[in-house]
Amino acid sequence: MSRRAGAPVLLACLLALAGGMLFGLRYGIVDLPAGRIVGILAHALGLAGEPGGESWHAAVLLDVRLPRVLLGALVGGGLALCGAAMQGLFRNPLASPGVLGVSTGAAVGAVLALYLGLAAQSIWALPLLGTLGAAVTAFVVYGVATRRGQTPLGTLLLAGIAFGSLNGAITAFILSISLADYRIAGQIMYWTLGGLDRATWDYVKLAAPAILLGSAAIVYHARDLDALLLGETQAASVGVDVPRVRRRVILATALVTGVAVSVAGAIGFVGLVIPHILRFFVGPAHRWLFPASLLGGAAFLVLADLFARWAIAPEELRLGVVTAAVGAPFFIFLLLRRRKEGWW
Amino acid sequence: MVSEPILEARGLSFAYDAAEVLREVSLALRPGEFVGLIGPNGSGKSTLLRALLGLLPAKRGEARLKGRKLADLSRLEIARTAALLPQETAAGFAFSALEVVAMGRNPHLGRFRPEGAHDREAIQWALKATGTEAFAARPVTELSGGERQRVLIARALAQEAEALLLDEPTASLDVAHQLELLKLARKLAADGRAVLAALHDLGLAARFCTRLAILSEGRIAADGPPEAVLTEANLAAHFRIKARVRREAETGALSVLPLEPE
């Protein structure tokens, strides 16, 4: 197997994403033929006249399925990209988007929104509080780990773990005091398991700019992160302003992860393992790994969501359960097969 | 008349917290020079090289690159003129040797521009000069320590910087590759670049360098041609060894025979 199959892997990820999105739009309680999907979309974009047939088909497609697949692609791509960036920045294969505690920070905000009943009052409350929780955690972790302008990676990692645990404790505390009200506790548990079933255009409008902007900032630093993999002094020697690049990438990751977790809940596995799998095929160079992670992560989450909707229809599996249940065995399989060659 | 220095420290002091590591160091590196930076462990050699690349904030004094203060230059501007080969290296990721060497072109390429004909020439030249073409396609994680070191040297060469700072470049190399590297450094200097290398082998330093500087407890204790610097008195005072220094008929260079620690 080639370690340097950049272009074919990108193409494969793109096809998987396109196929996953098409299936996601097509199948559900009612199956919509491809021609009908095209007709409805064309009409929505003002390219064609009123499509015939049942009018509620358009509502299902445009208001339920389309925001859901778009949000799935955004969240999956964003989380996988952040995982790739964190693994590169920390030169550590165990780094994930949540390594700085931002996912757990988002969880605190989201759980608080549910507990206080704000989420029931406004659709924006949960994602906004979640993003706020992620941002506060990112800045506190960075601040704690920084002394006189220096931010050692080891300290940053430990501070991230410490605040991640603290956030976990806060989340567990809120859950424990809400147990009296079964309805609220249920909502919190449900959110914690991760899913795209809340997806609406509001969520897409909130997530898309943040995730795309953060992703662009990460991709912009691809060459710098390549050089950083050789060591900080090596990177500085080839012109990388190490502290500045690190600050920007961490900030971008916090933004993307915070928003992704806020709108889709805690979805494990994608950010940690998708970049590993893709690195195996395209090598460590970020100019390939980043686009591959974006497309591959997006495709994976859209397909996983499709499975979650299909498996026990009309009920849904929780997406976080599916990603881990599908992904972990595949990862272990690759790990066993490639153990001899070493992963990196 | 001597030419303008490419890289220069003027009364440069640097401290990690309270401990002063560099004390009023003044050192000029001119085109055509291959300067050997020698000194005992912990004398501040690596710190000085890093400070000369602008990686450490000066406590007093300043460093200048082609007459401009390092503190006023961006990392990218510095990297186009000066390259550093540090000792510290993380080689946990499976980049091919070629990809690592190509990173030396980053300061000339910016963020997204692909390599052009000149970049490829520079990379090929660097691979050839270090004898690393044979394993250019192999992942650096699979190379031996010495091979990897040569790849990193090639990375610094591919940068085509006028000033080359090498921190113990010969450390993990076998004798043949040590000689080849030092010959290469001398040739680069002869072609008009400036090389400053922290070296441990005093005999090789005396033979290949055009100038030697002793760094002792953060100060430049001696700076000049090998004959003036590598004296038995200096070795006793700064390296704490009793040693014989003599001229070898075969190489015409000084050699050092360490006898006893003082």
PDB file of C-alpha atoms in Angstrom, chain A residues 78-327:
ATOM      1  CA  GLY A  78     -14.134  20.334  11.400  1.00  0.00           C
ATOM      2  CA  LEU A  79     -13.459  17.791  14.140  1.00  0.00           C
ATOM      3  CA  ALA A  80     -11.176  15.660  11.958  1.00  0.00           C
ATOM      4  CA  LEU A  81      -9.251  18.735  10.801  1.00  0.00           C
ATOM      5  CA  CYS A  82      -8.817  19.913  14.389  1.00  0.00           C
ATOM      6  CA  GLY A  83      -7.583  16.469  15.380  1.00  0.00           C
ATOM      7  CA  ALA A  84      -4.989  16.534  12.610  1.00  0.00           C
ATOM      8  CA  ALA A  85      -3.885  20.041  13.642  1.00  0.00           C
ATOM      9  CA  MET A  86      -3.592  19.159  17.346  1.00  0.00           C
ATOM     10  CA  GLN A  87      -1.692  15.946  16.637  1.00  0.00           C
ATOM     11  CA  GLY A  88       0.713  17.956  14.514  1.00  0.00           C
ATOM     12  CA  LEU A  89       1.049  20.854  16.925  1.00  0.00           C
ATOM     13  CA  PHE A  90       1.671  18.611  19.930  1.00  0.00           C
ATOM     14  CA  ARG A  91       3.657  16.062  17.902  1.00  0.00           C
ATOM     15  CA  ASN A  92       1.564  13.543  19.758  1.00  0.00           C
ATOM     16  CA  PRO A  93      -0.617  10.843  18.229  1.00  0.00           C
ATOM     17  CA  LEU A  94      -2.963  10.922  21.220  1.00  0.00           C
ATOM     18  CA  ALA A  95      -3.851  14.577  20.826  1.00  0.00           C
ATOM     19  CA  SER A  96      -7.436  15.221  19.760  1.00  0.00           C
ATOM     20  CA  PRO A  97      -9.636  18.292  19.261  1.00  0.00           C
ATOM     21  CA  GLY A  98     -10.572  18.029  22.927  1.00  0.00           C
ATOM     22  CA  VAL A  99      -7.007  17.929  24.199  1.00  0.00           C
ATOM     23  CA  LEU A 100      -7.164  21.489  25.551  1.00  0.00           C
ATOM     24  CA  GLY A 101     -10.402  20.854  27.370  1.00  0.00           C
ATOM     25  CA  VAL A 102     -12.515  22.767  24.837  1.00  0.00           C
ATOM     26  CA  SER A 103     -14.956  19.906  24.169  1.00  0.00           C
ATOM     27  CA  THR A 104     -15.673  19.530  27.863  1.00  0.00           C
ATOM     28  CA  GLY A 105     -15.973  23.316  28.116  1.00  0.00           C
ATOM     29  CA  ALA A 106     -18.582  23.246  25.378  1.00  0.00           C
ATOM     30  CA  ALA A 107     -20.343  20.459  27.259  1.00  0.00           C
ATOM     31  CA  VAL A 108     -20.514  22.564  30.442  1.00  0.00           C
ATOM     32  CA  GLY A 109     -22.112  25.421  28.523  1.00  0.00           C
ATOM     33  CA  ALA A 110     -24.548  23.148  26.721  1.00  0.00           C
ATOM     34  CA  VAL A 111     -25.547  21.237  29.855  1.00  0.00           C
ATOM     35  CA  LEU A 112     -26.028  24.506  31.712  1.00  0.00           C
ATOM     36  CA  ALA A 113     -28.314  25.748  28.943  1.00  0.00           C
ATOM     37  CA  LEU A 114     -30.373  22.567  29.276  1.00  0.00           C
ATOM     38  CA  TYR A 115     -30.419  22.639  33.070  1.00  0.00           C
ATOM     39  CA  LEU A 116     -31.505  26.266  33.315  1.00  0.00           C
ATOM     40  CA  GLY A 117     -34.199  25.665  30.748  1.00  0.00           C
ATOM     41  CA  LEU A 118     -32.714  28.254  28.403  1.00  0.00           C
ATOM     42  CA  ALA A 119     -32.445  25.707  25.635  1.00  0.00           C
ATOM     43  CA  ALA A 120     -36.210  25.261  25.720  1.00  0.00           C
ATOM     44  CA  GLN A 121     -36.763  29.000  25.362  1.00  0.00           C
ATOM     45  CA  SER A 122     -34.344  29.739  22.522  1.00  0.00           C
ATOM     46  CA  ILE A 123     -32.808  27.520  19.893  1.00  0.00           C
ATOM     47  CA  TRP A 124     -29.659  29.656  20.102  1.00  0.00           C
ATOM     48  CA  ALA A 125     -29.099  29.229  23.829  1.00  0.00           C
ATOM     49  CA  LEU A 126     -27.458  25.801  23.706  1.00  0.00           C
ATOM     50  CA  PRO A 127     -24.972  26.372  20.873  1.00  0.00           C
ATOM     51  CA  LEU A 128     -24.101  29.852  22.106  1.00  0.00           C
ATOM     52  CA  LEU A 129     -23.502  28.813  25.691  1.00  0.00           C
ATOM     53  CA  GLY A 130     -21.573  25.791  24.446  1.00  0.00           C
ATOM     54  CA  THR A 131     -19.320  27.914  22.281  1.00  0.00           C
ATOM     55  CA  LEU A 132     -18.852  30.326  25.172  1.00  0.00           C
ATOM     56  CA  GLY A 133     -17.857  27.435  27.451  1.00  0.00           C
ATOM     57  CA  ALA A 134     -15.330  26.229  24.906  1.00  0.00           C
ATOM     58  CA  ALA A 135     -13.851  29.700  24.440  1.00  0.00           C
ATOM     59  CA  VAL A 136     -13.564  30.378  28.172  1.00  0.00           C
ATOM     60  CA  THR A 137     -11.851  27.023  28.712  1.00  0.00           C
ATOM     61  CA  ALA A 138      -9.419  27.622  25.844  1.00  0.00           C
ATOM     62  CA  PHE A 139      -8.382  31.032  27.171  1.00  0.00           C
ATOM     63  CA  VAL A 140      -8.085  29.874  30.782  1.00  0.00           C
ATOM     64  CA  VAL A 141      -6.001  26.834  29.787  1.00  0.00           C
ATOM     65  CA  TYR A 142      -3.748  28.952  27.587  1.00  0.00           C
ATOM     66  CA  GLY A 143      -3.437  31.615  30.268  1.00  0.00           C
ATOM     67  CA  VAL A 144      -2.567  29.136  33.004  1.00  0.00           C
ATOM     68  CA  ALA A 145       0.084  27.477  30.832  1.00  0.00           C
ATOM     69  CA  THR A 146       1.684  30.758  29.747  1.00  0.00           C
ATOM     70  CA  ARG A 147       4.403  32.420  31.767  1.00  0.00           C
ATOM     71  CA  ARG A 148       6.212  35.485  30.513  1.00  0.00           C
ATOM     72  CA  GLY A 149       5.174  34.945  26.931  1.00  0.00           C
ATOM     73  CA  GLN A 150       6.293  31.313  26.872  1.00  0.00           C
ATOM     74  CA  THR A 151       3.794  28.489  26.563  1.00  0.00           C
ATOM     75  CA  PRO A 152       5.535  25.113  26.904  1.00  0.00           C
ATOM     76  CA  LEU A 153       3.591  22.354  25.122  1.00  0.00           C
ATOM     77  CA  GLY A 154       3.842  19.950  28.041  1.00  0.00           C
ATOM     78  CA  THR A 155       2.332  22.476  30.468  1.00  0.00           C
ATOM     79  CA  LEU A 156      -0.398  23.277  27.959  1.00  0.00           C
ATOM     80  CA  LEU A 157      -1.276  19.599  27.608  1.00  0.00           C
ATOM     81  CA  LEU A 158      -1.407  19.073  31.366  1.00  0.00           C
ATOM     82  CA  ALA A 159      -3.460  22.223  31.911  1.00  0.00           C
ATOM     83  CA  GLY A 160      -5.843  20.996  29.215  1.00  0.00           C
ATOM     84  CA  ILE A 161      -6.226  17.651  30.952  1.00  0.00           C
ATOM     85  CA  ALA A 162      -6.729  19.319  34.334  1.00  0.00           C
ATOM     86  CA  PHE A 163      -9.417  21.696  33.104  1.00  0.00           C
ATOM     87  CA  GLY A 164     -10.986  18.913  31.074  1.00  0.00           C
ATOM     88  CA  SER A 165     -11.409  16.929  34.296  1.00  0.00           C
ATOM     89  CA  LEU A 166     -12.747  19.972  36.090  1.00  0.00           C
ATOM     90  CA  ASN A 167     -15.283  20.570  33.315  1.00  0.00           C
ATOM     91  CA  GLY A 168     -16.215  16.901  33.421  1.00  0.00           C
ATOM     92  CA  ALA A 169     -16.857  17.222  37.141  1.00  0.00           C
ATOM     93  CA  ILE A 170     -19.025  20.312  36.611  1.00  0.00           C
ATOM     94  CA  THR A 171     -21.035  18.529  33.925  1.00  0.00           C
ATOM     95  CA  ALA A 172     -21.502  15.503  36.184  1.00  0.00           C
ATOM     96  CA  PHE A 173     -22.520  17.775  39.059  1.00  0.00           C
ATOM     97  CA  ILE A 174     -25.154  19.554  36.985  1.00  0.00           C
ATOM     98  CA  LEU A 175     -26.433  16.197  35.794  1.00  0.00           C
ATOM     99  CA  SER A 176     -26.598  14.888  39.366  1.00  0.00           C
ATOM    100  CA  ILE A 177     -28.604  17.838  40.675  1.00  0.00           C
ATOM    101  CA  SER A 178     -30.950  17.659  37.719  1.00  0.00           C
ATOM    102  CA  LEU A 179     -31.747  13.977  38.259  1.00  0.00           C
ATOM    103  CA  ALA A 180     -34.760  14.994  40.340  1.00  0.00           C
ATOM    104  CA  ASP A 181     -36.349  16.318  37.179  1.00  0.00           C
ATOM    105  CA  TYR A 182     -36.296  13.286  34.955  1.00  0.00           C
ATOM    106  CA  ARG A 183     -37.141  15.325  31.848  1.00  0.00           C
ATOM    107  CA  ILE A 184     -34.123  17.615  32.155  1.00  0.00           C
ATOM    108  CA  ALA A 185     -31.754  14.794  33.096  1.00  0.00           C
ATOM    109  CA  GLY A 186     -32.969  12.888  30.070  1.00  0.00           C
ATOM    110  CA  GLN A 187     -32.273  15.842  27.790  1.00  0.00           C
ATOM    111  CA  ILE A 188     -28.782  16.193  29.210  1.00  0.00           C
ATOM    112  CA  MET A 189     -28.015  12.495  28.779  1.00  0.00           C
ATOM    113  CA  TYR A 190     -29.438  12.612  25.282  1.00  0.00           C
ATOM    114  CA  TRP A 191     -27.276  15.584  24.314  1.00  0.00           C
ATOM    115  CA  THR A 192     -24.209  14.000  25.856  1.00  0.00           C
ATOM    116  CA  LEU A 193     -24.516  11.033  23.534  1.00  0.00           C
ATOM    117  CA  GLY A 194     -24.160  13.303  20.519  1.00  0.00           C
ATOM    118  CA  GLY A 195     -26.392  13.620  17.504  1.00  0.00           C
ATOM    119  CA  LEU A 196     -27.490  15.684  14.543  1.00  0.00           C
ATOM    120  CA  ASP A 197     -31.229  15.349  15.077  1.00  0.00           C
ATOM    121  CA  ARG A 198     -31.494  18.911  16.373  1.00  0.00           C
ATOM    122  CA  ALA A 199     -30.038  20.207  13.129  1.00  0.00           C
ATOM    123  CA  THR A 200     -31.863  23.217  11.765  1.00  0.00           C
ATOM    124  CA  TRP A 201     -30.864  26.032   9.469  1.00  0.00           C
ATOM    125  CA  ASP A 202     -30.196  28.137  12.568  1.00  0.00           C
ATOM    126  CA  TYR A 203     -27.561  25.636  13.640  1.00  0.00           C
ATOM    127  CA  VAL A 204     -26.078  25.572  10.156  1.00  0.00           C
ATOM    128  CA  LYS A 205     -25.975  29.372  10.092  1.00  0.00           C
ATOM    129  CA  LEU A 206     -24.196  29.421  13.430  1.00  0.00           C
ATOM    130  CA  ALA A 207     -21.784  26.588  12.694  1.00  0.00           C
ATOM    131  CA  ALA A 208     -20.870  27.198   9.051  1.00  0.00           C
ATOM    132  CA  PRO A 209     -19.078  30.558   9.369  1.00  0.00           C
ATOM    133  CA  ALA A 210     -17.259  29.548  12.554  1.00  0.00           C
ATOM    134  CA  ILE A 211     -16.159  26.145  11.289  1.00  0.00           C
ATOM    135  CA  LEU A 212     -15.191  27.386   7.825  1.00  0.00           C
ATOM    136  CA  LEU A 213     -13.267  30.360   9.201  1.00  0.00           C
ATOM    137  CA  GLY A 214     -11.437  28.254  11.776  1.00  0.00           C
ATOM    138  CA  SER A 215     -10.681  25.582   9.191  1.00  0.00           C
ATOM    139  CA  ALA A 216      -9.285  28.161   6.784  1.00  0.00           C
ATOM    140  CA  ALA A 217      -7.004  29.473   9.533  1.00  0.00           C
ATOM    141  CA  ILE A 218      -5.742  25.954  10.222  1.00  0.00           C
ATOM    142  CA  VAL A 219      -5.165  25.096   6.559  1.00  0.00           C
ATOM    143  CA  TYR A 220      -3.339  28.427   6.123  1.00  0.00           C
ATOM    144  CA  HIS A 221      -0.644  27.153   8.515  1.00  0.00           C
ATOM    145  CA  ALA A 222      -0.073  23.766   6.837  1.00  0.00           C
ATOM    146  CA  ARG A 223       3.559  24.393   5.927  1.00  0.00           C
ATOM    147  CA  ASP A 224       4.357  25.813   9.357  1.00  0.00           C
ATOM    148  CA  LEU A 225       2.926  22.726  11.023  1.00  0.00           C
ATOM    149  CA  ASP A 226       4.986  20.482   8.731  1.00  0.00           C
ATOM    150  CA  ALA A 227       8.153  22.222   9.879  1.00  0.00           C
ATOM    151  CA  LEU A 228       7.016  22.132  13.511  1.00  0.00           C
ATOM    152  CA  LEU A 229       6.936  18.340  13.338  1.00  0.00           C
ATOM    153  CA  LEU A 230      10.746  18.468  13.081  1.00  0.00           C
ATOM    154  CA  GLY A 231      11.006  20.444  16.311  1.00  0.00           C
ATOM    155  CA  GLU A 232      10.501  24.028  17.331  1.00  0.00           C
ATOM    156  CA  THR A 233      14.020  25.237  16.644  1.00  0.00           C
ATOM    157  CA  GLN A 234      14.070  23.520  13.267  1.00  0.00           C
ATOM    158  CA  ALA A 235      10.793  25.250  12.444  1.00  0.00           C
ATOM    159  CA  ALA A 236      12.109  28.620  13.604  1.00  0.00           C
ATOM    160  CA  SER A 237      15.159  28.122  11.412  1.00  0.00           C
ATOM    161  CA  VAL A 238      12.989  27.856   8.301  1.00  0.00           C
ATOM    162  CA  GLY A 239      11.099  31.008   9.202  1.00  0.00           C
ATOM    163  CA  VAL A 240       8.198  29.814  11.366  1.00  0.00           C
ATOM    164  CA  ASP A 241       7.169  32.240  14.106  1.00  0.00           C
ATOM    165  CA  VAL A 242       6.477  29.380  16.521  1.00  0.00           C
ATOM    166  CA  PRO A 243       4.580  31.179  19.319  1.00  0.00           C
ATOM    167  CA  ARG A 244       2.369  33.029  16.861  1.00  0.00           C
ATOM    168  CA  VAL A 245       1.527  29.956  14.783  1.00  0.00           C
ATOM    169  CA  ARG A 246       0.760  28.016  17.931  1.00  0.00           C
ATOM    170  CA  ARG A 247      -1.568  30.716  19.280  1.00  0.00           C
ATOM    171  CA  ARG A 248      -3.457  30.973  16.011  1.00  0.00           C
ATOM    172  CA  VAL A 249      -3.872  27.233  15.516  1.00  0.00           C
ATOM    173  CA  ILE A 250      -5.039  26.731  19.104  1.00  0.00           C
ATOM    174  CA  LEU A 251      -7.527  29.571  18.805  1.00  0.00           C
ATOM    175  CA  ALA A 252      -8.868  28.230  15.494  1.00  0.00           C
ATOM    176  CA  THR A 253      -9.165  24.731  16.943  1.00  0.00           C
ATOM    177  CA  ALA A 254     -11.014  25.996  20.006  1.00  0.00           C
ATOM    178  CA  LEU A 255     -13.459  27.846  17.770  1.00  0.00           C
ATOM    179  CA  VAL A 256     -14.164  24.905  15.473  1.00  0.00           C
ATOM    180  CA  THR A 257     -14.335  22.294  18.224  1.00  0.00           C
ATOM    181  CA  GLY A 258     -16.408  24.463  20.534  1.00  0.00           C
ATOM    182  CA  VAL A 259     -18.994  25.154  17.851  1.00  0.00           C
ATOM    183  CA  ALA A 260     -19.012  21.560  16.579  1.00  0.00           C
ATOM    184  CA  VAL A 261     -19.577  20.098  20.046  1.00  0.00           C
ATOM    185  CA  SER A 262     -22.204  22.738  20.805  1.00  0.00           C
ATOM    186  CA  VAL A 263     -24.341  21.893  17.805  1.00  0.00           C
ATOM    187  CA  ALA A 264     -23.807  18.125  17.692  1.00  0.00           C
ATOM    188  CA  GLY A 265     -22.944  17.023  21.203  1.00  0.00           C
ATOM    189  CA  ALA A 266     -19.995  14.939  22.258  1.00  0.00           C
ATOM    190  CA  ILE A 267     -19.060  12.912  19.194  1.00  0.00           C
ATOM    191  CA  GLY A 268     -16.019  10.863  19.981  1.00  0.00           C
ATOM    192  CA  PHE A 269     -13.571   9.118  17.713  1.00  0.00           C
ATOM    193  CA  VAL A 270     -13.791  11.374  14.633  1.00  0.00           C
ATOM    194  CA  GLY A 271     -11.167  13.901  15.695  1.00  0.00           C
ATOM    195  CA  LEU A 272      -8.802  11.368  17.182  1.00  0.00           C
ATOM    196  CA  VAL A 273      -8.813   8.568  14.668  1.00  0.00           C
ATOM    197  CA  ILE A 274      -9.857   9.874  11.244  1.00  0.00           C
ATOM    198  CA  PRO A 275      -6.582  11.834  10.884  1.00  0.00           C
ATOM    199  CA  HIS A 276      -4.600   8.727  11.858  1.00  0.00           C
ATOM    200  CA  ILE A 277      -6.279   6.608   9.240  1.00  0.00           C
ATOM    201  CA  LEU A 278      -5.772   9.258   6.574  1.00  0.00           C
ATOM    202  CA  ARG A 279      -2.189   9.973   7.577  1.00  0.00           C
ATOM    203  CA  PHE A 280      -1.507   6.359   6.911  1.00  0.00           C
ATOM    204  CA  PHE A 281      -2.584   6.797   3.292  1.00  0.00           C
ATOM    205  CA  VAL A 282      -1.373  10.311   2.475  1.00  0.00           C
ATOM    206  CA  GLY A 283       1.669  10.667   4.766  1.00  0.00           C
ATOM    207  CA  PRO A 284       2.278  13.312   7.415  1.00  0.00           C
ATOM    208  CA  ALA A 285       2.473  16.393   5.129  1.00  0.00           C
ATOM    209  CA  HIS A 286      -0.358  18.712   6.114  1.00  0.00           C
ATOM    210  CA  ARG A 287      -1.012  20.005   2.600  1.00  0.00           C
ATOM    211  CA  TRP A 288      -2.526  16.563   1.946  1.00  0.00           C
ATOM    212  CA  LEU A 289      -3.558  15.575   5.442  1.00  0.00           C
ATOM    213  CA  PHE A 290      -5.669  18.684   6.064  1.00  0.00           C
ATOM    214  CA  PRO A 291      -7.917  18.504   2.978  1.00  0.00           C
ATOM    215  CA  ALA A 292      -8.123  14.724   3.359  1.00  0.00           C
ATOM    216  CA  SER A 293      -9.191  15.091   7.008  1.00  0.00           C
ATOM    217  CA  LEU A 294     -11.797  17.718   6.143  1.00  0.00           C
ATOM    218  CA  LEU A 295     -13.353  15.596   3.407  1.00  0.00           C
ATOM    219  CA  GLY A 296     -12.809  12.256   5.139  1.00  0.00           C
ATOM    220  CA  GLY A 297     -14.180  13.445   8.477  1.00  0.00           C
ATOM    221  CA  ALA A 298     -17.185  15.002   6.745  1.00  0.00           C
ATOM    222  CA  ALA A 299     -17.866  11.824   4.765  1.00  0.00           C
ATOM    223  CA  PHE A 300     -17.457   9.630   7.843  1.00  0.00           C
ATOM    224  CA  LEU A 301     -19.893  11.600   9.974  1.00  0.00           C
ATOM    225  CA  VAL A 302     -22.517  11.924   7.229  1.00  0.00           C
ATOM    226  CA  LEU A 303     -22.360   8.164   6.635  1.00  0.00           C
ATOM    227  CA  ALA A 304     -22.390   7.400  10.362  1.00  0.00           C
ATOM    228  CA  ASP A 305     -25.461   9.617  10.738  1.00  0.00           C
ATOM    229  CA  LEU A 306     -27.116   7.811   7.860  1.00  0.00           C
ATOM    230  CA  PHE A 307     -26.482   4.540   9.662  1.00  0.00           C
ATOM    231  CA  ALA A 308     -27.792   5.987  12.923  1.00  0.00           C
ATOM    232  CA  ARG A 309     -31.055   6.923  11.171  1.00  0.00           C
ATOM    233  CA  TRP A 310     -31.360   3.658   9.292  1.00  0.00           C
ATOM    234  CA  ALA A 311     -30.319   0.954  11.755  1.00  0.00           C
ATOM    235  CA  ILE A 312     -33.361   0.857  14.057  1.00  0.00           C
ATOM    236  CA  ALA A 313     -35.734   3.094  12.039  1.00  0.00           C
ATOM    237  CA  PRO A 314     -38.052   4.725  12.857  1.00  0.00           C
ATOM    238  CA  GLU A 315     -36.036   5.151  16.069  1.00  0.00           C
ATOM    239  CA  GLU A 316     -32.536   6.646  15.846  1.00  0.00           C
ATOM    240  CA  LEU A 317     -29.278   5.457  17.305  1.00  0.00           C
ATOM    241  CA  ARG A 318     -27.235   8.159  18.990  1.00  0.00           C
ATOM    242  CA  LEU A 319     -24.510   9.356  16.637  1.00  0.00           C
ATOM    243  CA  GLY A 320     -21.747   9.264  19.258  1.00  0.00           C
ATOM    244  CA  VAL A 321     -22.517   5.590  19.791  1.00  0.00           C
ATOM    245  CA  VAL A 322     -22.301   4.865  16.079  1.00  0.00           C
ATOM    246  CA  THR A 323     -19.022   6.711  15.460  1.00  0.00           C
ATOM    247  CA  ALA A 324     -17.281   4.850  18.238  1.00  0.00           C
ATOM    248  CA  ALA A 325     -18.901   1.497  17.500  1.00  0.00           C
ATOM    249  CA  VAL A 326     -18.103   1.615  13.785  1.00  0.00           C
ATOM    250  CA  GLY A 327     -14.804   3.436  14.004  1.00  0.00           C
TER     251      GLY A 327
END
